Amino acid sequence: MPIAASRLPAPCRPEPAVVQRLLASLQGRLDWPAVITAAAPWVQAVRDKPAPFWAMESLLREYPISSAEGLALMRLAEALLRVPDAETAIALTADQLGRADFSSGGSDSSQHKMLSSLSASAIGLAKRLLPDDAGSKPGLLERLGAQTVVGATVRAIQLLGRQFVLGRHIGEALGEARTQRKDQPRLRFSFDMLGEGARTAHDAQRYLAAYQNAITAIAESTQGQGPAERDGISIKLSALHPRYEDAQLERVLDELVPRVCGLIDAAARADINLTIDAEESDRLELSLVVFDRLAAHVQDTAPAWTGFGLAIQAYQTRAYEMIDAVAEIARRRSLRLMVRLVKGAYWDGEIKRAQELGLNGYPVFTHKHHTDISYLACAQRLLEHHAQILPQFATHNAGTIAAIVQMARHHGARFEMQRLHGMGEGVYREVMAASPESRRAAPRDSSPSGGDAAGVSGPHELSLRIYAPVGEHRDLLAYLVRRLLENGANSSFVHQLADAQVPVTELLHSPLQPADAAGQPAPAALYGSGRANSSGADLAVPEQRAPLQAAVQATQVRTVPLADEAAVRHAMTMLDSGFDAWSARPVAERAAIIRRAGDLLDARLAAYCGLLVREAGKTLGDCIAEVREAVDFCRYYAEQAESRLAPIALPGPTGESNELRLHGRGVFVCISPWNFPLAIFAGQVVAALVAGNTVAAKPAEQTPAVAQAFVELLHEAGLPTDALRLLHGPGEAVGAALVAHPATAGVCFTGSTQVAKIIQRTLAASEGAIVPLIAETGGLNAMVVDSSALPEQVIDAVVQSAFRSAGQRCSALRLLCVHESIADGVIAMLRGAMQELRVGDAAEIATDVGPVIDAEAHGNLSRHVARLEREATLIGRAALDTRFAATHIAPVAFELKQVEDLREEVFGPVLHVVRWGGDVDTLVKRINALRYGLTLGIQTRIDSRATRIAAQARIGNVYVNRNMIGAVVGVQPFGGEGLSGTGPKAGGPHYLYRFCAEQTLTINTAAAGGNAALLAGLD
Ligand SMILES: Cc1cc2nc3c(=O)[nH]c(=O)nc-3n(C[C@H](O)[C@H](O)[C@H](O)COP(=O)(O)OP(=O)(O)OC[C@H]3O[C@@H](n4cnc5c(N)ncnc54)[C@H](O)[C@@H]3O)c2cc1C
């Protein structure tokens, strides 16, 4: 990793310590009472002049996002404008407005004014929504015409959107900027081309062209202005490359950096600003590496240009060090750079990611006022670096603004304030008015030879830049929702400013105190006190990645001896005789052993990942998830055993005690597959053991070493040797012998439906006891996508669900059903996204798709693909290096004519796509008719539709608006119905019961002559 990134500390350091250090850096630097004195009049003035009824603040006051109405508004804003077909638009609107009561939201007349003005244009807009051939669908026009509310809603969303977008294209935005400058001549803009991040090379080229075009237009329109007065552009690196990820560093440096260099050249030639937006925290180190490369380019090509910069998010716990790293780059490369300090826009997403990945903390602060502390400390640091960096402070918070002005005055540094278009207008009106010098139009040069070098600077330099999004309505949606969330959050300054109930003193309360307790439970404490979440690793962090990569290099797969018939007989005898002692152990003792095994495994994440990569050909990301699942199984079943397997006292007549007891059944045979050689193996085995059974475990033939390592770990944790035996060998020999053995008291099997049936028949034919079978088998898993879904989100979910683990998951997506009205676009995006997948060596961090398990699987998949090539329409295929042709199958997608054309489970990276139209209920019936019932994905913004589909589907695991793989123990208990298995679900609260026999113990407590307790008044 290049030097710059290594300057950053670990992302998840303990929050209190980080906050203390930041507070220490501010010691004696801020006079907060003076901040209040400066900011209180601004706040009061804004409150005295309330925003117009259509403004965001008013709207969110009427409909806060914590209310059903506010939520409905936000969800409609996110989806309605992109829906192409009228029927879905009506369903979506009815769904969201149906649960909200807009008529009783506010009391004043402004609301009625708003709604009536919206309704006026409703019918016209509603008609526009209709497809051209609407006449061919009798009744539709009438229905929609009648539902003026749909039109009104569309209009409302458009109005909302317009508040945040300066223009639909750069020309319009520049025109609007000119208009605004008539009143405020020194106003500057940084234009942002809206859109989702690129998923395909084509998307990236489109964004690149938009940026190039915008730079040209801005350059033309700002000719004649001094450099400091020029408008600029903000760019998102994720828009310029579909794989702007740490794992793809090489591609990012080879492909993305030259693209940005091209933009830099154009911006530098025109001497306008170019700022790189800040994105998710897992891209922080990458962004620094890229920024350093770009700075090197600036050094070589335009060393005098002062308009290059990046945004830094104060909510990141590493923001302070990031500023130092940028200052170091500026010094090293003799450049003067810009840094835009923001608080950060993706807080909710960062918290969720850290919890999902089981990280050892959060990369962002968990208290709003810790972010404020960080912002102030970072501001202070930026001002200290003002010789290298032009500080640009982006905030709408009056307290923060006043504090910045105070600190900047102290430093005598030149700086710039920034706000988002559509936000903070009122506050900045007051801030600028309160700074009389700001009206003195005296443009200054921000170059080193200008303002600072001349020693001229100070608060009278106060200047304001507006971040101005540009784009069509469709491109605006994600941005709009971010802003709605930001403005609607209770903790947000803008939200509280609009709420007259919040006293000014509270609004401007000093943030300079650490919080008493953590704002969010640590990711490890996600499941409360009962059990710890398993620890993960963030592959985007070099320090966390390195031990895993080292383990892969160091791992050698051991040979596991094959078991013959005699070994099976011997093992069964031993397990049979070991049963009494093991099942007699108190459940707490058994649980403690299993829990200890989980803890050992948790601590040896790297070693087990190494083994999984080497033996099963899994990628590192998949390996981490698998080890974590196994740890979770241990902890979850231990907890479940203690809470669920304890005797239950039952009611009954006096003189009698009744108790229900659960105990192990005997020897359980556990047969597991190669696709999750650790997690499924461990899950079956520890469930059976903790319930009091002894276990004969037969791992898949392809992956015995992983299983052997887990067995050793269980013994290390204290499991007696006669409670568990590993028997490695072919299913037809070893598996069959175990199932047919007379000592077998239960079978737990995960694998194909065919083998499950064979086991079922063997058990049925046995002369001995009736032996229970828990079978978890395959699926023809579908995803239903309607036209309200967000294509980018669909593609992310599809690519992960269909191709992760080379499609070798029982939960994997096999059949994508896309609504016909959006199918062309989704299919094109799918094709592009597949071309971005990297197929290769599982040990390499950049690999998305590793090998299929063995030559037999390769042969079967190749034949299936060859058949589809003849019978279906090829959509797209990932590139495959010839080196991997014999071991890997390139992810591939085909379009089928109908659902029924998919007849069998194809266990690999092969996706089948169908288009659907008409009634979604019919589609669900056809999916049900496939008779598998494992997983189902639903992508829709119509909540009632998602609920209805889920209720109709005879499917075990249903996922809405996300991928459909990676079920988490105790969170998404896993298992299907029909041809997909018997249940109960693994990792669910009913699982252990199936491993137990039940006994009711009834004791006549009055047997010895009479009911002494009753007579003594004790009963
Ligand atoms: C010019 C400009 C450019 C921008 N560019 C970017 C960018 O590149 N990348 C980006 O991510 N954002 C960007 N933003 C958005 C920016 O992050 C938000 O507008 C900003 O956080 C709002 O802060 P505030 O000071 O206006 O409001 P405040 O109300 O004072 O602060 C709100 C912020 O506090 C933080 N917060 C909220 N709750 C918590 C909590 N429980 N724990 C910890 N922190 C919390 C969040 O960051 C939230 O946005 C930009 C904003 C502007 C004005």
GROMACS .gro file of N, CA and C in nm, residues 514-608:
model
  285
  514PRO      N    1  -1.785   1.534   2.625
  514PRO     CA    2  -1.807   1.398   2.572
  514PRO      C    3  -1.936   1.338   2.628
  515ALA      N    4  -1.992   1.245   2.556
  515ALA     CA    5  -2.114   1.180   2.604
  515ALA      C    6  -2.080   1.080   2.713
  516ASP      N    7  -2.178   1.049   2.799
  516ASP     CA    8  -2.154   0.955   2.909
  516ASP      C    9  -2.144   0.811   2.859
  517ALA      N   10  -2.227   0.778   2.761
  517ALA     CA   11  -2.233   0.637   2.717
  517ALA      C   12  -2.227   0.632   2.565
  518ALA      N   13  -2.199   0.512   2.515
  518ALA     CA   14  -2.192   0.497   2.370
  518ALA      C   15  -2.329   0.524   2.308
  519GLY      N   16  -2.328   0.583   2.190
  519GLY     CA   17  -2.453   0.615   2.122
  519GLY      C   18  -2.516   0.494   2.057
  520GLN      N   19  -2.436   0.396   2.025
  520GLN     CA   20  -2.485   0.273   1.963
  520GLN      C   21  -2.417   0.157   2.035
  521PRO      N   22  -2.486   0.045   2.053
  521PRO     CA   23  -2.415  -0.070   2.111
  521PRO      C   24  -2.303  -0.111   2.016
  522ALA      N   25  -2.191  -0.157   2.071
  522ALA     CA   26  -2.081  -0.202   1.985
  522ALA      C   27  -2.133  -0.314   1.895
  523PRO      N   28  -2.080  -0.329   1.774
  523PRO     CA   29  -2.127  -0.437   1.686
  523PRO      C   30  -2.125  -0.574   1.756
  524ALA      N   31  -2.030  -0.593   1.848
  524ALA     CA   32  -2.023  -0.722   1.919
  524ALA      C   33  -2.143  -0.741   2.010
  525ALA      N   34  -2.205  -0.631   2.053
  525ALA     CA   35  -2.315  -0.640   2.149
  525ALA      C   36  -2.452  -0.634   2.082
  526LEU      N   37  -2.452  -0.658   1.954
  526LEU     CA   38  -2.575  -0.645   1.875
  526LEU      C   39  -2.690  -0.732   1.927
  527TYR      N   40  -2.655  -0.849   1.980
  527TYR     CA   41  -2.760  -0.943   2.021
  527TYR      C   42  -2.786  -0.939   2.171
  528GLY      N   43  -2.747  -0.827   2.232
  528GLY     CA   44  -2.776  -0.812   2.375
  528GLY      C   45  -2.681  -0.894   2.459
  529SER      N   46  -2.725  -0.923   2.582
  529SER     CA   47  -2.632  -0.986   2.677
  529SER      C   48  -2.624  -1.137   2.654
  530GLY      N   49  -2.720  -1.195   2.582
  530GLY     CA   50  -2.726  -1.340   2.567
  530GLY      C   51  -2.605  -1.400   2.497
  531ARG      N   52  -2.562  -1.338   2.391
  531ARG     CA   53  -2.446  -1.392   2.318
  531ARG      C   54  -2.380  -1.278   2.242
  532ALA      N   55  -2.249  -1.295   2.222
  532ALA     CA   56  -2.174  -1.192   2.148
  532ALA      C   57  -2.187  -1.219   2.000
  533ASN      N   58  -2.192  -1.112   1.923
  533ASN     CA   59  -2.187  -1.124   1.777
  533ASN      C   60  -2.046  -1.173   1.740
  534SER      N   61  -2.036  -1.253   1.637
  534SER     CA   62  -1.903  -1.300   1.594
  534SER      C   63  -1.820  -1.183   1.540
  535SER      N   64  -1.688  -1.194   1.556
  535SER     CA   65  -1.603  -1.084   1.509
  535SER      C   66  -1.569  -1.101   1.363
  536GLY      N   67  -1.578  -0.992   1.291
  536GLY     CA   68  -1.545  -0.997   1.149
  536GLY      C   69  -1.413  -0.927   1.122
  537ALA      N   70  -1.389  -0.901   0.996
  537ALA     CA   71  -1.271  -0.825   0.957
  537ALA      C   72  -1.311  -0.741   0.837
  538ASP      N   73  -1.254  -0.624   0.830
  538ASP     CA   74  -1.285  -0.534   0.718
  538ASP      C   75  -1.173  -0.548   0.615
  539LEU      N   76  -1.206  -0.610   0.504
  539LEU     CA   77  -1.102  -0.634   0.403
  539LEU      C   78  -1.052  -0.505   0.338
  540ALA      N   79  -1.127  -0.397   0.361
  540ALA     CA   80  -1.081  -0.270   0.305
  540ALA      C   81  -0.973  -0.206   0.391
  541VAL      N   82  -0.946  -0.264   0.507
  541VAL     CA   83  -0.844  -0.208   0.597
  541VAL      C   84  -0.718  -0.294   0.590
  542PRO      N   85  -0.608  -0.239   0.544
  542PRO     CA   86  -0.488  -0.320   0.522
  542PRO      C   87  -0.446  -0.400   0.645
  543GLU      N   88  -0.455  -0.339   0.765
  543GLU     CA   89  -0.410  -0.410   0.886
  543GLU      C   90  -0.499  -0.530   0.916
  544GLN      N   91  -0.624  -0.524   0.875
  544GLN     CA   92  -0.713  -0.637   0.901
  544GLN      C   93  -0.703  -0.741   0.791
  545ARG      N   94  -0.666  -0.695   0.675
  545ARG     CA   95  -0.655  -0.786   0.560
  545ARG      C   96  -0.527  -0.870   0.569
  546ALA      N   97  -0.420  -0.807   0.615
  546ALA     CA   98  -0.288  -0.870   0.609
  546ALA      C   99  -0.283  -1.006   0.679
  547PRO      N  100  -0.333  -1.019   0.804
  547PRO     CA  101  -0.323  -1.151   0.869
  547PRO      C  102  -0.399  -1.260   0.793
  548LEU      N  103  -0.507  -1.221   0.729
  548LEU     CA  104  -0.585  -1.320   0.653
  548LEU      C  105  -0.505  -1.366   0.532
  549GLN      N  106  -0.444  -1.270   0.465
  549GLN     CA  107  -0.366  -1.308   0.347
  549GLN      C  108  -0.245  -1.392   0.387
  550ALA      N  109  -0.186  -1.356   0.501
  550ALA     CA  110  -0.071  -1.434   0.548
  550ALA      C  111  -0.115  -1.577   0.580
  551ALA      N  112  -0.233  -1.590   0.640
  551ALA     CA  113  -0.282  -1.724   0.675
  551ALA      C  114  -0.306  -1.809   0.551
  552VAL      N  115  -0.356  -1.745   0.446
  552VAL     CA  116  -0.379  -1.820   0.321
  552VAL      C  117  -0.245  -1.873   0.270
  553GLN      N  118  -0.144  -1.786   0.273
  553GLN     CA  119  -0.012  -1.829   0.224
  553GLN      C  120   0.044  -1.943   0.308
  554ALA      N  121   0.020  -1.934   0.439
  554ALA     CA  122   0.084  -2.031   0.530
  554ALA      C  123   0.009  -2.165   0.536
  555THR      N  124  -0.112  -2.169   0.486
  555THR     CA  125  -0.195  -2.289   0.506
  555THR      C  126  -0.158  -2.402   0.412
  556GLN      N  127  -0.148  -2.521   0.471
  556GLN     CA  128  -0.136  -2.642   0.390
  556GLN      C  129  -0.251  -2.733   0.429
  557VAL      N  130  -0.317  -2.785   0.331
  557VAL     CA  131  -0.433  -2.870   0.361
  557VAL      C  132  -0.385  -3.011   0.396
  558ARG      N  133  -0.425  -3.057   0.513
  558ARG     CA  134  -0.382  -3.192   0.556
  558ARG      C  135  -0.470  -3.299   0.492
  559THR      N  136  -0.416  -3.416   0.480
  559THR     CA  137  -0.495  -3.528   0.428
  559THR      C  138  -0.573  -3.590   0.544
  560VAL      N  139  -0.698  -3.620   0.520
  560VAL     CA  140  -0.779  -3.684   0.624
  560VAL      C  141  -0.799  -3.830   0.583
  561PRO      N  142  -0.768  -3.925   0.672
  561PRO     CA  143  -0.780  -4.065   0.632
  561PRO      C  144  -0.924  -4.105   0.599
  562LEU      N  145  -0.936  -4.194   0.503
  562LEU     CA  146  -1.070  -4.240   0.464
  562LEU      C  147  -1.120  -4.345   0.564
  563ALA      N  148  -1.247  -4.339   0.590
  563ALA     CA  149  -1.306  -4.439   0.681
  563ALA      C  150  -1.357  -4.556   0.599
  564ASP      N  151  -1.330  -4.677   0.646
  564ASP     CA  152  -1.387  -4.794   0.578
  564ASP      C  153  -1.505  -4.846   0.660
  565GLU      N  154  -1.561  -4.955   0.617
  565GLU     CA  155  -1.680  -5.010   0.685
  565GLU      C  156  -1.653  -5.041   0.831
  566ALA      N  157  -1.533  -5.098   0.855
  566ALA     CA  158  -1.497  -5.133   0.993
  566ALA      C  159  -1.491  -5.007   1.079
  567ALA      N  160  -1.438  -4.900   1.021
  567ALA     CA  161  -1.427  -4.775   1.096
  567ALA      C  162  -1.566  -4.722   1.131
  568VAL      N  163  -1.657  -4.735   1.037
  568VAL     CA  164  -1.795  -4.690   1.064
  568VAL      C  165  -1.854  -4.770   1.180
  569ARG      N  166  -1.837  -4.903   1.173
  569ARG     CA  167  -1.893  -4.988   1.279
  569ARG      C  168  -1.833  -4.952   1.415
  570HIS      N  169  -1.701  -4.938   1.413
  570HIS     CA  170  -1.631  -4.907   1.538
  570HIS      C  171  -1.678  -4.773   1.594
  571ALA      N  172  -1.689  -4.674   1.508
  571ALA     CA  173  -1.730  -4.540   1.553
  571ALA      C  174  -1.871  -4.545   1.612
  572MET      N  175  -1.961  -4.617   1.545
  572MET     CA  176  -2.100  -4.620   1.592
  572MET      C  177  -2.108  -4.689   1.729
  573THR      N  178  -2.030  -4.793   1.745
  573THR     CA  179  -2.030  -4.862   1.875
  573THR      C  180  -1.981  -4.767   1.984
  574MET      N  181  -1.874  -4.698   1.953
  574MET     CA  182  -1.817  -4.607   2.052
  574MET      C  183  -1.915  -4.493   2.085
  575LEU      N  184  -1.977  -4.438   1.984
  575LEU     CA  185  -2.070  -4.325   2.006
  575LEU      C  186  -2.193  -4.371   2.081
  576ASP      N  187  -2.235  -4.493   2.051
  576ASP     CA  188  -2.353  -4.548   2.119
  576ASP      C  189  -2.324  -4.563   2.268
  577SER      N  190  -2.204  -4.611   2.296
  577SER     CA  191  -2.175  -4.629   2.439
  577SER      C  192  -2.139  -4.497   2.506
  578GLY      N  193  -2.093  -4.400   2.427
  578GLY     CA  194  -2.062  -4.268   2.486
  578GLY      C  195  -2.186  -4.186   2.515
  579PHE      N  196  -2.298  -4.225   2.455
  579PHE     CA  197  -2.420  -4.143   2.464
  579PHE      C  198  -2.466  -4.119   2.608
  580ASP      N  199  -2.471  -4.225   2.687
  580ASP     CA  200  -2.528  -4.210   2.823
  580ASP      C  201  -2.454  -4.103   2.903
  581ALA      N  202  -2.323  -4.110   2.896
  581ALA     CA  203  -2.245  -4.014   2.977
  581ALA      C  204  -2.263  -3.872   2.925
  582TRP      N  205  -2.260  -3.858   2.792
  582TRP     CA  206  -2.270  -3.722   2.735
  582TRP      C  207  -2.409  -3.663   2.760
  583SER      N  208  -2.511  -3.742   2.738
  583SER     CA  209  -2.647  -3.687   2.753
  583SER      C  210  -2.679  -3.661   2.900
  584ALA      N  211  -2.605  -3.730   2.989
  584ALA     CA  212  -2.630  -3.708   3.132
  584ALA      C  213  -2.563  -3.580   3.182
  585ARG      N  214  -2.471  -3.526   3.103
  585ARG     CA  215  -2.406  -3.402   3.146
  585ARG      C  216  -2.511  -3.291   3.150
  586PRO      N  217  -2.510  -3.205   3.254
  586PRO     CA  218  -2.608  -3.095   3.257
  586PRO      C  219  -2.597  -3.010   3.130
  587VAL      N  220  -2.710  -2.959   3.088
  587VAL     CA  221  -2.710  -2.883   2.963
  587VAL      C  222  -2.614  -2.766   2.970
  588ALA      N  223  -2.598  -2.706   3.088
  588ALA     CA  224  -2.507  -2.592   3.101
  588ALA      C  225  -2.363  -2.633   3.072
  589GLU      N  226  -2.328  -2.755   3.108
  589GLU     CA  227  -2.190  -2.803   3.081
  589GLU      C  228  -2.169  -2.824   2.932
  590ARG      N  229  -2.270  -2.886   2.872
  590ARG     CA  230  -2.258  -2.908   2.726
  590ARG      C  231  -2.250  -2.773   2.654
  591ALA      N  232  -2.336  -2.681   2.698
  591ALA     CA  233  -2.340  -2.548   2.633
  591ALA      C  234  -2.205  -2.478   2.652
  592ALA      N  235  -2.145  -2.494   2.769
  592ALA     CA  236  -2.018  -2.425   2.796
  592ALA      C  237  -1.909  -2.474   2.701
  593ILE      N  238  -1.910  -2.604   2.674
  593ILE     CA  239  -1.809  -2.659   2.581
  593ILE      C  240  -1.829  -2.603   2.440
  594ILE      N  241  -1.954  -2.600   2.399
  594ILE     CA  242  -1.984  -2.551   2.263
  594ILE      C  243  -1.949  -2.401   2.253
  595ARG      N  244  -1.983  -2.329   2.358
  595ARG     CA  245  -1.954  -2.185   2.359
  595ARG      C  246  -1.801  -2.162   2.354
  596ARG      N  247  -1.729  -2.244   2.429
  596ARG     CA  248  -1.583  -2.231   2.428
  596ARG      C  249  -1.529  -2.258   2.287
  597ALA      N  250  -1.587  -2.356   2.221
  597ALA     CA  251  -1.543  -2.385   2.083
  597ALA      C  252  -1.568  -2.264   1.994
  598GLY      N  253  -1.684  -2.201   2.012
  598GLY     CA  254  -1.716  -2.081   1.934
  598GLY      C  255  -1.614  -1.971   1.959
  599ASP      N  256  -1.576  -1.954   2.085
  599ASP     CA  257  -1.479  -1.848   2.118
  599ASP      C  258  -1.342  -1.878   2.057
  600LEU      N  259  -1.304  -2.006   2.062
  600LEU     CA  260  -1.175  -2.043   2.002
  600LEU      C  261  -1.175  -2.015   1.852
  601LEU      N  262  -1.285  -2.051   1.790
  601LEU     CA  263  -1.296  -2.031   1.645
  601LEU      C  264  -1.292  -1.881   1.613
  602ASP      N  265  -1.363  -1.804   1.694
  602ASP     CA  266  -1.367  -1.659   1.675
  602ASP      C  267  -1.225  -1.602   1.677
  603ALA      N  268  -1.145  -1.655   1.768
  603ALA     CA  269  -1.008  -1.604   1.783
  603ALA      C  270  -0.917  -1.653   1.671
  604ARG      N  271  -0.960  -1.756   1.598
  604ARG     CA  272  -0.872  -1.813   1.494
  604ARG      C  273  -0.930  -1.790   1.355
  605LEU      N  274  -0.997  -1.678   1.342
  605LEU     CA  275  -1.061  -1.643   1.215
  605LEU      C  276  -0.964  -1.660   1.097
  606ALA      N  277  -0.846  -1.603   1.111
  606ALA     CA  278  -0.753  -1.603   0.997
  606ALA      C  279  -0.715  -1.745   0.955
  607ALA      N  280  -0.683  -1.829   1.054
  607ALA     CA  281  -0.638  -1.964   1.021
  607ALA      C  282  -0.748  -2.042   0.948
  608TYR      N  283  -0.871  -2.030   0.997
  608TYR     CA  284  -0.980  -2.104   0.932
  608TYR      C  285  -1.012  -2.047   0.794
   0.00000   0.00000   0.00000
